[in-house]
CSV table of C-alpha atoms in Angstrom, one decimal:
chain,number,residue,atom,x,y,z
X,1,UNK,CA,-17.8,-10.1,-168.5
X,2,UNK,CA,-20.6,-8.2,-166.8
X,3,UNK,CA,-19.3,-4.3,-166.0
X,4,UNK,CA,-20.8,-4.8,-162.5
X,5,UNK,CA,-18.8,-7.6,-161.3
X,6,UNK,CA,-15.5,-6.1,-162.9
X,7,UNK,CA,-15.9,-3.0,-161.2
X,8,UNK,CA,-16.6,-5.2,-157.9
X,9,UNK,CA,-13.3,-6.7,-158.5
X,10,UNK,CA,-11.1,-3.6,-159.1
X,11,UNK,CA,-12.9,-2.2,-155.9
X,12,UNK,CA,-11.7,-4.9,-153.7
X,13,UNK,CA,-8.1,-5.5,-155.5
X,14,UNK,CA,-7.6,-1.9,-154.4
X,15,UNK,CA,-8.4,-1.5,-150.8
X,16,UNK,CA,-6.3,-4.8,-150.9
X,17,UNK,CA,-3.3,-3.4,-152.2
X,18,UNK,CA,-4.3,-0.1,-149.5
X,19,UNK,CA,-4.1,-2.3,-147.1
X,20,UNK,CA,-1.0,-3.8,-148.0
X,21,UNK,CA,0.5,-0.4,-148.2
X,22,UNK,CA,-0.4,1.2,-145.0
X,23,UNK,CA,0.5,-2.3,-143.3
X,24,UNK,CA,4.1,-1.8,-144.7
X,25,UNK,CA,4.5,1.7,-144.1
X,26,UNK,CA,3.3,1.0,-140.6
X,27,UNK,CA,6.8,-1.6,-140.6
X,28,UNK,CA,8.9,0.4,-142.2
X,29,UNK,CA,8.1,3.1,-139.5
X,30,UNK,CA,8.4,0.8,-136.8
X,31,UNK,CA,11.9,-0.3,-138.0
X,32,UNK,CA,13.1,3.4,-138.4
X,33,UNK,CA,12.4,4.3,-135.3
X,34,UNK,CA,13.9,1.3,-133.4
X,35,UNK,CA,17.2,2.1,-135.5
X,36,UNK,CA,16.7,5.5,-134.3
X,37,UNK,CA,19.2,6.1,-130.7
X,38,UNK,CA,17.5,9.0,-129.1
X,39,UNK,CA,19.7,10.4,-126.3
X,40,UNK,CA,19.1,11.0,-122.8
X,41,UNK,CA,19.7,14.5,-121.9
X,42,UNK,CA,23.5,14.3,-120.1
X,43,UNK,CA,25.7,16.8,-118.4
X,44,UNK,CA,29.5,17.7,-118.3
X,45,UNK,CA,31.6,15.1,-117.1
X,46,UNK,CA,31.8,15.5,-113.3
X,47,UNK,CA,29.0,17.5,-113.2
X,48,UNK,CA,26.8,16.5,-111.4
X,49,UNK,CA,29.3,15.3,-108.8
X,50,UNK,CA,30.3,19.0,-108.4
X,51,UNK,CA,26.9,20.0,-108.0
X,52,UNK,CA,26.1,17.4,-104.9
X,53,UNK,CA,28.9,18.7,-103.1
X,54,UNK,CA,27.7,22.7,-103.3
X,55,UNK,CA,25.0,22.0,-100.8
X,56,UNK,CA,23.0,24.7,-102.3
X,57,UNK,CA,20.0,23.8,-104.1
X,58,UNK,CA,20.5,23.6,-107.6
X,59,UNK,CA,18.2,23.1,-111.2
X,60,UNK,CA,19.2,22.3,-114.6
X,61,UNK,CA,17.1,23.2,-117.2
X,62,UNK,CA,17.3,22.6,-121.3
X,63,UNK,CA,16.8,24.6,-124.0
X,64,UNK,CA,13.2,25.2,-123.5
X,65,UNK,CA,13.3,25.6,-119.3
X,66,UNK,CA,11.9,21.8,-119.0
X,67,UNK,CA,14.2,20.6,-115.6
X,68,UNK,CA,16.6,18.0,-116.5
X,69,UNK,CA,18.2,17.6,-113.1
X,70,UNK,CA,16.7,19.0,-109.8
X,71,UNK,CA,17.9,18.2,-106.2
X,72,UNK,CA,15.4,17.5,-103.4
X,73,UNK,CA,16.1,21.0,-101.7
X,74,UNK,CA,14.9,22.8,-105.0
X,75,UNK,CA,11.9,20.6,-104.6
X,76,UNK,CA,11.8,21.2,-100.8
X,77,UNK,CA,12.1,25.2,-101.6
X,78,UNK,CA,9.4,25.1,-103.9
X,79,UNK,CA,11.0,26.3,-106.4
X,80,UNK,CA,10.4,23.2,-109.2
X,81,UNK,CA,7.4,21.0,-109.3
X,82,UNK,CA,7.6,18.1,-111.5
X,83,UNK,CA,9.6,18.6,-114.4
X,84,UNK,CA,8.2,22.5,-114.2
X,85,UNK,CA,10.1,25.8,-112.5
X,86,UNK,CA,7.9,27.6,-111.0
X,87,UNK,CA,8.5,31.2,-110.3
X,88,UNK,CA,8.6,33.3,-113.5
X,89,UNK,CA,11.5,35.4,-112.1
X,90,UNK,CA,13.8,32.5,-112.2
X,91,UNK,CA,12.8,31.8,-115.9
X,92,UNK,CA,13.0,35.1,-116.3
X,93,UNK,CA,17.2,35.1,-115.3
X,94,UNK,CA,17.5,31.6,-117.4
X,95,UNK,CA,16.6,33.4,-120.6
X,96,UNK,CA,18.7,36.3,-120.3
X,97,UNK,CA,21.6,34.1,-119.5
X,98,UNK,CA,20.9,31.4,-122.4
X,99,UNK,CA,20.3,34.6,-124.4
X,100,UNK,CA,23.7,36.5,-123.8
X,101,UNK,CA,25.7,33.7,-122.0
X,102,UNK,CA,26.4,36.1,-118.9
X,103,UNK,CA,26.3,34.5,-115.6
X,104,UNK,CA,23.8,36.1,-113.1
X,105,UNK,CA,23.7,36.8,-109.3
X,106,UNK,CA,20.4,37.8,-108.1
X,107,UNK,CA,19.1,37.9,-104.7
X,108,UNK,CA,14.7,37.7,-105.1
X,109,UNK,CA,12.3,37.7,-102.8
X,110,UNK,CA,10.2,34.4,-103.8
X,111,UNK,CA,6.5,33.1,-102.4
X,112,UNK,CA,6.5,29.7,-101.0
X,113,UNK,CA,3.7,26.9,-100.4
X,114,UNK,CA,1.4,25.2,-102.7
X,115,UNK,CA,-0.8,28.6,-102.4
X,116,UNK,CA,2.2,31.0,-102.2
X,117,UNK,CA,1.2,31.4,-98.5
X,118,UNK,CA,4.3,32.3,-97.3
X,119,UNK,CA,7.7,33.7,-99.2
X,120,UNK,CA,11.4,32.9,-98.9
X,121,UNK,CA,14.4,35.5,-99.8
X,122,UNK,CA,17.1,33.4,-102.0
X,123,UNK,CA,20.2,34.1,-103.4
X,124,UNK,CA,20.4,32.8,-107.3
X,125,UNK,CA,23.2,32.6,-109.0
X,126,UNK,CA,22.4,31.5,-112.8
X,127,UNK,CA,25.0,30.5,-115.3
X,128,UNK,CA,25.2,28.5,-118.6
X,129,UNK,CA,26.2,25.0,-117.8
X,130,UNK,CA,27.8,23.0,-121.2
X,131,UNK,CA,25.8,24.1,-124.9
X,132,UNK,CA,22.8,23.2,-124.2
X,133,UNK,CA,21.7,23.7,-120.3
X,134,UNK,CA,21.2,26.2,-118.0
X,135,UNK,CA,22.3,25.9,-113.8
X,136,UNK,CA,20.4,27.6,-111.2
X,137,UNK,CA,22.3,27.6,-107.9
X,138,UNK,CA,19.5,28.5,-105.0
X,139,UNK,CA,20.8,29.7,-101.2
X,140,UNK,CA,18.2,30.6,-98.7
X,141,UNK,CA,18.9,33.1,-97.3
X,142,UNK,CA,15.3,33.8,-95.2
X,143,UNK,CA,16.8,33.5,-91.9
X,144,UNK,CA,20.0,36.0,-92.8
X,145,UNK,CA,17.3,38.3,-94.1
X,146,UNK,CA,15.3,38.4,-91.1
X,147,UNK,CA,18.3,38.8,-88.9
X,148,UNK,CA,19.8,41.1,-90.6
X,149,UNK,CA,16.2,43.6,-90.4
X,150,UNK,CA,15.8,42.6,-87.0
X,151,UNK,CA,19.7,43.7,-86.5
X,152,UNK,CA,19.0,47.3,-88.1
X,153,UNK,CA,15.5,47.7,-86.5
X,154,UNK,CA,17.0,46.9,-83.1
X,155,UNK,CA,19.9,49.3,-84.1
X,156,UNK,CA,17.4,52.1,-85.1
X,157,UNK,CA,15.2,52.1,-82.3
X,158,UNK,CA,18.1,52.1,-79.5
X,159,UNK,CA,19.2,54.8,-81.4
X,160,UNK,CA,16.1,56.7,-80.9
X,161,UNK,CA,15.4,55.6,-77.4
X,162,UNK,CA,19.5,57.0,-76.4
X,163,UNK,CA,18.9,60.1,-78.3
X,164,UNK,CA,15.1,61.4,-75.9
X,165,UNK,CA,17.1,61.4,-72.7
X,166,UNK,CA,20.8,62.4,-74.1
X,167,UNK,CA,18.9,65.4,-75.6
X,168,UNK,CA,17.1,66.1,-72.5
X,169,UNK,CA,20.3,65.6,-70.0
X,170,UNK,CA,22.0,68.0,-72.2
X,171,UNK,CA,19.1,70.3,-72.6
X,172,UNK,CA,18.8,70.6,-69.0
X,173,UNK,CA,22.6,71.2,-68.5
X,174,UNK,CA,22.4,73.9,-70.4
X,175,UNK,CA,19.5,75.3,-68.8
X,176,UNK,CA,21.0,75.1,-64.8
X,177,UNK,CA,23.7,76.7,-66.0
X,178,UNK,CA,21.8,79.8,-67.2
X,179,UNK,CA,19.9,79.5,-63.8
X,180,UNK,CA,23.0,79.7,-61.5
X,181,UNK,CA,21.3,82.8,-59.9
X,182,UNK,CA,17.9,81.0,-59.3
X,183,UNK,CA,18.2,78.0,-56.4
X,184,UNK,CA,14.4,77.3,-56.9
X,185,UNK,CA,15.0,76.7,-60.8
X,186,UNK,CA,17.9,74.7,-60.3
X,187,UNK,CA,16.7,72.6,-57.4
X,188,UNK,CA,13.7,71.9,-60.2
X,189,UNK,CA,15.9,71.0,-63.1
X,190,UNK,CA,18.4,69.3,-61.2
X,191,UNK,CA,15.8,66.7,-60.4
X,192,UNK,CA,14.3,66.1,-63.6
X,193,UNK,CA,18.1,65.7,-65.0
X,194,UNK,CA,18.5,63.4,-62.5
X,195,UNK,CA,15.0,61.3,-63.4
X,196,UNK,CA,16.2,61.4,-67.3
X,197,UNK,CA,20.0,60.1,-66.0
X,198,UNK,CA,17.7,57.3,-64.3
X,199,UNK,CA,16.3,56.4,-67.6
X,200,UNK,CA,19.0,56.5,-69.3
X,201,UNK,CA,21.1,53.8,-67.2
X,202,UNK,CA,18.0,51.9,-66.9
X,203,UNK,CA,17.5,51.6,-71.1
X,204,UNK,CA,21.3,50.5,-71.3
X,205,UNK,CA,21.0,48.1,-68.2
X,206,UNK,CA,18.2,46.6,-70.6
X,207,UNK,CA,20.0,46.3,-73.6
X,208,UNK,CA,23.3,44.5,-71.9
X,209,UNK,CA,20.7,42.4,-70.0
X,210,UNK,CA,18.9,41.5,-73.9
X,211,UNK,CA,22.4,40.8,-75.2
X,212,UNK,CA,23.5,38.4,-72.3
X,213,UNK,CA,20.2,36.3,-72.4
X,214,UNK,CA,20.4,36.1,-76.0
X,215,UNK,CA,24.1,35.1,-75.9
X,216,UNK,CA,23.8,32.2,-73.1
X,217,UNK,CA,23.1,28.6,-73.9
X,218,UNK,CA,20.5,27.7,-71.2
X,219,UNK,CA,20.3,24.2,-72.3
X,220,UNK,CA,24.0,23.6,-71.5
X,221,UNK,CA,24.7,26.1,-69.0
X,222,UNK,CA,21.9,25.7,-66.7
X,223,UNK,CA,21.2,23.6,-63.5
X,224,UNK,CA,18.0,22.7,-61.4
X,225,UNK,CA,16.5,25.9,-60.2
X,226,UNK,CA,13.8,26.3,-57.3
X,227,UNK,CA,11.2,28.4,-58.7
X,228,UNK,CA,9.9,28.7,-55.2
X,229,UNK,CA,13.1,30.9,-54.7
X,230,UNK,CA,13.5,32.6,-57.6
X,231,UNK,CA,10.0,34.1,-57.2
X,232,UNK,CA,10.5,35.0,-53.7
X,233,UNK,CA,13.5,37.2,-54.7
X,234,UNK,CA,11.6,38.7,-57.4
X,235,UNK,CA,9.1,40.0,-55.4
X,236,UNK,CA,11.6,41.1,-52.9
X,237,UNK,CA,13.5,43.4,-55.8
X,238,UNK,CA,10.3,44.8,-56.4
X,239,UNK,CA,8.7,45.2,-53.2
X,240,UNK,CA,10.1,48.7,-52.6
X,241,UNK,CA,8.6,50.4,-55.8
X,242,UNK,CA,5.3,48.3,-55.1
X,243,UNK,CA,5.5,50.1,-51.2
X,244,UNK,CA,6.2,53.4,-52.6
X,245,UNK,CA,2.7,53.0,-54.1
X,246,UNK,CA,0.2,51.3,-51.5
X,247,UNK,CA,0.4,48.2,-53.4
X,248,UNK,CA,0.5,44.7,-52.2
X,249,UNK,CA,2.6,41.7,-53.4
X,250,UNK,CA,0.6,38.2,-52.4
X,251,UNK,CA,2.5,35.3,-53.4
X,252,UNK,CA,0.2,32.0,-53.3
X,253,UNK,CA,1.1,28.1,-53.6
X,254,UNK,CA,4.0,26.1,-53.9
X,255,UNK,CA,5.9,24.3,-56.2
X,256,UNK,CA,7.1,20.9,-55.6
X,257,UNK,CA,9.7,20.3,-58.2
X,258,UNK,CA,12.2,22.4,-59.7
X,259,UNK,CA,13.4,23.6,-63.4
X,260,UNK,CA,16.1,23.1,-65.8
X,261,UNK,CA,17.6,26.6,-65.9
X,262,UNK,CA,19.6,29.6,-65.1
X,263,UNK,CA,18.3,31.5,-62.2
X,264,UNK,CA,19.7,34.7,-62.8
X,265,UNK,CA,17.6,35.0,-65.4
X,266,UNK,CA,14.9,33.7,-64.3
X,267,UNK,CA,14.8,35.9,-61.8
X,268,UNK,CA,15.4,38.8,-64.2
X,269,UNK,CA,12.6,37.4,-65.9
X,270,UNK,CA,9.8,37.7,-63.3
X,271,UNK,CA,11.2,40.8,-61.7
X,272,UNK,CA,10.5,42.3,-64.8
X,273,UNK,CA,6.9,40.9,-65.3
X,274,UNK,CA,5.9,41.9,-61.4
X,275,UNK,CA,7.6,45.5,-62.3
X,276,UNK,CA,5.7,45.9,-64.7
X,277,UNK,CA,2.6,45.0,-63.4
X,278,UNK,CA,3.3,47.3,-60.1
X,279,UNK,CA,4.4,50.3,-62.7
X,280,UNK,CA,1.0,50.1,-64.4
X,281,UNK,CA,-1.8,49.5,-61.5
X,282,UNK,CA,-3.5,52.0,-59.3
X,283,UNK,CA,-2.3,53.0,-56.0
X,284,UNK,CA,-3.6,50.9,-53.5
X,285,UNK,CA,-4.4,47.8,-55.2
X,286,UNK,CA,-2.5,43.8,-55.5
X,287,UNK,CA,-0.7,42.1,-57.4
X,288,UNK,CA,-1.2,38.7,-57.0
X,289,UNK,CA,1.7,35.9,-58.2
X,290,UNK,CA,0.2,32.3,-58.1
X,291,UNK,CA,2.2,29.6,-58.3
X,292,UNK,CA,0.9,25.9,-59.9
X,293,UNK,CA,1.6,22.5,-60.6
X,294,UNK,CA,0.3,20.6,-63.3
X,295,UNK,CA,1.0,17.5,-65.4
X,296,UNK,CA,4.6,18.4,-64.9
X,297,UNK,CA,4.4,21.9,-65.6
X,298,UNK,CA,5.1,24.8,-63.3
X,299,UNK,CA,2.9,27.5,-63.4
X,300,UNK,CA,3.3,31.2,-62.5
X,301,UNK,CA,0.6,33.9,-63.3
X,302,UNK,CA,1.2,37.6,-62.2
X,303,UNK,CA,-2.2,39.1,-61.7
X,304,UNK,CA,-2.8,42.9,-61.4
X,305,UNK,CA,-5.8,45.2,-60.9
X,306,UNK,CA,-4.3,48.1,-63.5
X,307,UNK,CA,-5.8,49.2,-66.9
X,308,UNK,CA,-5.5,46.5,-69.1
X,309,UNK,CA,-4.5,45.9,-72.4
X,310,UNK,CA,-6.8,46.5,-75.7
X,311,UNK,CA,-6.8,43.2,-77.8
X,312,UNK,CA,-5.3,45.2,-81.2
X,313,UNK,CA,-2.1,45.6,-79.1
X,314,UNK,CA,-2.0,42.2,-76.9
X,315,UNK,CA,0.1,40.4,-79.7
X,316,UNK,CA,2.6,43.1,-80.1
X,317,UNK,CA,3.4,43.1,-76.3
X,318,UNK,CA,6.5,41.5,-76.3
X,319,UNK,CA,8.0,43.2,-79.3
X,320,UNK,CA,11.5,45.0,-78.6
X,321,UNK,CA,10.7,48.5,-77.7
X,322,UNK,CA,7.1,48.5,-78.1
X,323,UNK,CA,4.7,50.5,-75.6
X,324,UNK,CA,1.0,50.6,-76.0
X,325,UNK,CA,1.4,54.4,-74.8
X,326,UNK,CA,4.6,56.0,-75.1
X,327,UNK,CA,3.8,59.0,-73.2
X,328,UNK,CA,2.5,56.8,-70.0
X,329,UNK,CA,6.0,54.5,-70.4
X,330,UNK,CA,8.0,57.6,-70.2
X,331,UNK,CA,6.3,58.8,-67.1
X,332,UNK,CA,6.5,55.4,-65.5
X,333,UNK,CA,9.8,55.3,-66.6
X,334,UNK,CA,9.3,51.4,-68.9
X,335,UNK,CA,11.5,51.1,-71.8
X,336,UNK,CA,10.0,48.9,-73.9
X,337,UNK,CA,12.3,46.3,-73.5
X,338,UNK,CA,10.9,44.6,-70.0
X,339,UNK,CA,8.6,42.5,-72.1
X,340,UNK,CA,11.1,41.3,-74.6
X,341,UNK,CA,13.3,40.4,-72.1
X,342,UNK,CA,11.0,38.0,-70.6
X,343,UNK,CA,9.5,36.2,-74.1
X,344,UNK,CA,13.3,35.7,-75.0
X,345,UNK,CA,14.5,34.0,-71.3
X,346,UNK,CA,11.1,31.7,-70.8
X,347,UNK,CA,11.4,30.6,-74.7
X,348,UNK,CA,15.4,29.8,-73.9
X,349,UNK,CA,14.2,27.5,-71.2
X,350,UNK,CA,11.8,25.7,-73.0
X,351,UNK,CA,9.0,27.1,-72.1
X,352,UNK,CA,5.9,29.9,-72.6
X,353,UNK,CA,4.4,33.0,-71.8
X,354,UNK,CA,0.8,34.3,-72.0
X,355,UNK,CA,-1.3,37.6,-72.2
X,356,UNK,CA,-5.0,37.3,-70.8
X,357,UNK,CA,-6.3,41.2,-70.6
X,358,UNK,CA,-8.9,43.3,-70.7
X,359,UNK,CA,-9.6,47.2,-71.0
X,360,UNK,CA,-10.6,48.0,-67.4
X,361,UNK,CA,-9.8,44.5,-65.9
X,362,UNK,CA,-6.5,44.3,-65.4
X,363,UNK,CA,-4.4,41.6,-67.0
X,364,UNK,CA,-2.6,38.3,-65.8
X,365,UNK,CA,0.6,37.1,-67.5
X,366,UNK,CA,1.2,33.2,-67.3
X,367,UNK,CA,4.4,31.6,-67.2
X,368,UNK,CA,4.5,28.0,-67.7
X,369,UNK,CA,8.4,26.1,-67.9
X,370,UNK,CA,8.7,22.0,-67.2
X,371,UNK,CA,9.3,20.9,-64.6
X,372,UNK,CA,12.6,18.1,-64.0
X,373,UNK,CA,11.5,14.6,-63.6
X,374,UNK,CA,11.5,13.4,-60.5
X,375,UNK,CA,15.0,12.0,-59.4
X,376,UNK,CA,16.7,14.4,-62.2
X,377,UNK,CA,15.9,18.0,-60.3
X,378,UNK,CA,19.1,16.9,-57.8
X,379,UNK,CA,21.0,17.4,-60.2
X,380,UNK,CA,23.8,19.8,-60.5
X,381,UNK,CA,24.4,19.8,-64.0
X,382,UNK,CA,23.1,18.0,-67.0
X,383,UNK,CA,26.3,16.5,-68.6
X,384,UNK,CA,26.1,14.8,-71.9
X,385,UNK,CA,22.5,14.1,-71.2
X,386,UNK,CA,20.8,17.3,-71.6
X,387,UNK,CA,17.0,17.1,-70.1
X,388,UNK,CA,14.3,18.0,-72.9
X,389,UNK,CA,13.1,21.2,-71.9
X,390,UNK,CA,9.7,21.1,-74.6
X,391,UNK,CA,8.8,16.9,-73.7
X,392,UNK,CA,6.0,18.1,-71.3
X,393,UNK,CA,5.2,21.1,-72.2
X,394,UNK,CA,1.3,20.9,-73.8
X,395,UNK,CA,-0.3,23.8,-75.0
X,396,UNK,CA,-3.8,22.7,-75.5
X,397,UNK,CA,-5.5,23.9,-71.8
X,398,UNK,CA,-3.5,27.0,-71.6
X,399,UNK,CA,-6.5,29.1,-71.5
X,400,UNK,CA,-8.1,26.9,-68.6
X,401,UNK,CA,-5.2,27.2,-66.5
X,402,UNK,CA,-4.4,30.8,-67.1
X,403,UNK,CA,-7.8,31.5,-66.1
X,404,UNK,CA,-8.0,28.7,-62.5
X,405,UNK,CA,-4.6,30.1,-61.9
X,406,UNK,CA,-5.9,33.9,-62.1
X,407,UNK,CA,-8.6,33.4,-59.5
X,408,UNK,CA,-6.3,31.4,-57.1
X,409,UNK,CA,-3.5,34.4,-57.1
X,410,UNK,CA,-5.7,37.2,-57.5
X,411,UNK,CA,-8.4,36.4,-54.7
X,412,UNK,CA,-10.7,38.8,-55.5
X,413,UNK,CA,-8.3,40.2,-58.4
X,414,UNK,CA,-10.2,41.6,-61.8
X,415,UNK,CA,-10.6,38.1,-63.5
């Protein structure tokens, strides 16, 4: 038989019999694996009923950090994305516990958002969960945080605010007592002890008037409140200091509806706003207070004709105990607290309150709260039904009404 064709014929008995081969390892594969039961990853008994009762935010990763069980608050957190943890720190605690089996409580300050934007403090508390998985119990604790610094700022800075004029009172104790002998001297000190005894009652009127507003339910507590009068006895508290300096009070408009609120406060409110405007203008100039109605919002803007406010310290204004010039508030006798006062009692009753100033201009502060709808403000209480204080309140022409309520109270004001 020819070579050629013999060769031709083992050729194509081979790659027949490869063929063959591969086709029944291919099989024989195919039927392993289907006889093969692979597991899906599983928990203690009871587990993960446990777990959905905590109402913490919890994760359960394997042996190599991949999340086997994650509830939508660790998603919501940010803390796991798909089937991946995302902060290092918290892998970090997983391997130290799967590595020595000792459960860990850490507190960590995390970033938050899909760009880290923001951050969030949580309390972990990691901890081996069966052979093979790790738990990762998450509490936010962001808010308790935040309270908590606010709680020991607010603590520090009262501290420091008491100890100026205790210092001084006692300072100038000491000092009339050496001066028994001199009238002149002691006429002289008596009245500046007096002046820091002023300050000092005002501060801690401030503070107890902070705790009250913060510690009253406006919502609940509250009743219809004519603006119209509050304002009017606002003025009237501070019409003596505004006399004592040549200033006028002009009060302009009307409003036709009242507010859900408490009117104490309210009047607190813009009795502190019109103090303060009187305490930092000229002699001999106006404060305006214009009074608007709009889309069911009341309007109030307290215009003055004093030294206005540089824009770097405009959104610090109504921080506790903040004073754009410390030296001037202690001569005018402010406390820092005025302006606090007033951002935390509009805010309570659903509404806002604006800066508009400039260096040299003089600045207007606009109040805007909403107004009750028509046939609720004669009511005497809100019941069961409690009015939504935020339903009409729109932010969006703030600035146009800040500024067309400006030039109605100031009439010829620094606008």
């Amino acid at each position: 038989m020819d070579p050629l064709l013999i060769a031709a014929l083992s050729g194509a008995v081979g790659l027949a019999i490869g063929v063959v081969g591969m086709h029944a390892f291919r099989v024989s594969e195919r039927q392993r694996a289907a006889g093969i039961d692979v597991d899906e990853p599983t928990m203690p008994e009871g587990a993960t009923e446990v777990l959905a009762s905590l109402g913490l935010a919890y994760i359960v990763v394997d042996t190599v950090d991949g999340v086997v069980r994650a509830n939508p608050a660790a998603y919501a957190f940010g803390l796991v994305r798909g089937h991946t943890v995302v902060h290092q720190e918290v892998l970090g605690l997983t391997a130290r516990v799967r590595s020595d089996g000792v459960i860990i409580d850490q507190q960590l300050e995390l970033t938050r958002g899909l760009q880290g934007e923001t951050t969030m403090v949580v309390h972990l508390r990691v901890a081996p969960l069966g052979d093979e998985y790790i738990l990762v119990l998450a509490d936010d604790r962001t808010e308790v945080s935040r309270t908590e610094a606010v709680r020991n700022d607010f603590v520090a800075n009262v501290s420091h605010e008491l100890k100026t004029p205790v210092g001084a009172i006692s300072l100038l104790a000491e000092t009339i007592e050496d001066a028994a002998d001199d009238p002149d001297a002691v006429a002289r000190f008596s009245q500046r002890l007096h002046k820091e005894a002023n300050r000092l009652a005002v501060l801690v009127q401030d503070i107890i008037e902070l705790s009250r507003v913060q510690g009253k339910n406006v919502v609940h507590a509250g009743k219809p409140v004519d603006l119209n009068y509050v304002i009017a006895e606002a003025v009237d508290r501070s019409r003596l200091p505004a006399e004592s300096k040549g200033i006028e009070l002009r009060v302009g408009g009307k409003l036709p509806r009242r507010v859900h609120g408490d009117s104490d406060q309210l009047t607190m409110a813009f009795r502190n706003l019109i103090d303060n405007a009187v305490r930092y203008s000229p002699d001999n100039t106006r404060v305006g207070i214009g009074l608007t109605s709009r889309d069911g919002i009341a309007q109030v803007t307290i215009t003055d004709q004093g030294i206005g406010i540089a824009p770097e310290n405009q959104e610090r204004i109504f921080e506790r105990f903040y004073r754009v010039d410390a030296a001037r508030s202690r001569q005018t006798g402010g406390t820092g607290l005025g302006l606090s006062i007033v951002k935390h009692v509009i805010t309570n009753h659903g509404g806002e309150v604006a800066l508009w100033s400039q260096p040299g201009r003089g600045s207007t502060f606009t109040v805007r709260l909403p107004e009750l709808e028509e046939g609720l403000d004669s009511l005497t209480g809100l019941g069961e039904d409690p009015v939504d204080l935020t339903a009409h309140l729109n932010t969006d022409d703030l600035t146009e009404d800040t500024q067309s309520a400006r030039r109605s109270a100031g009439e010829g004001g620094n606008a």
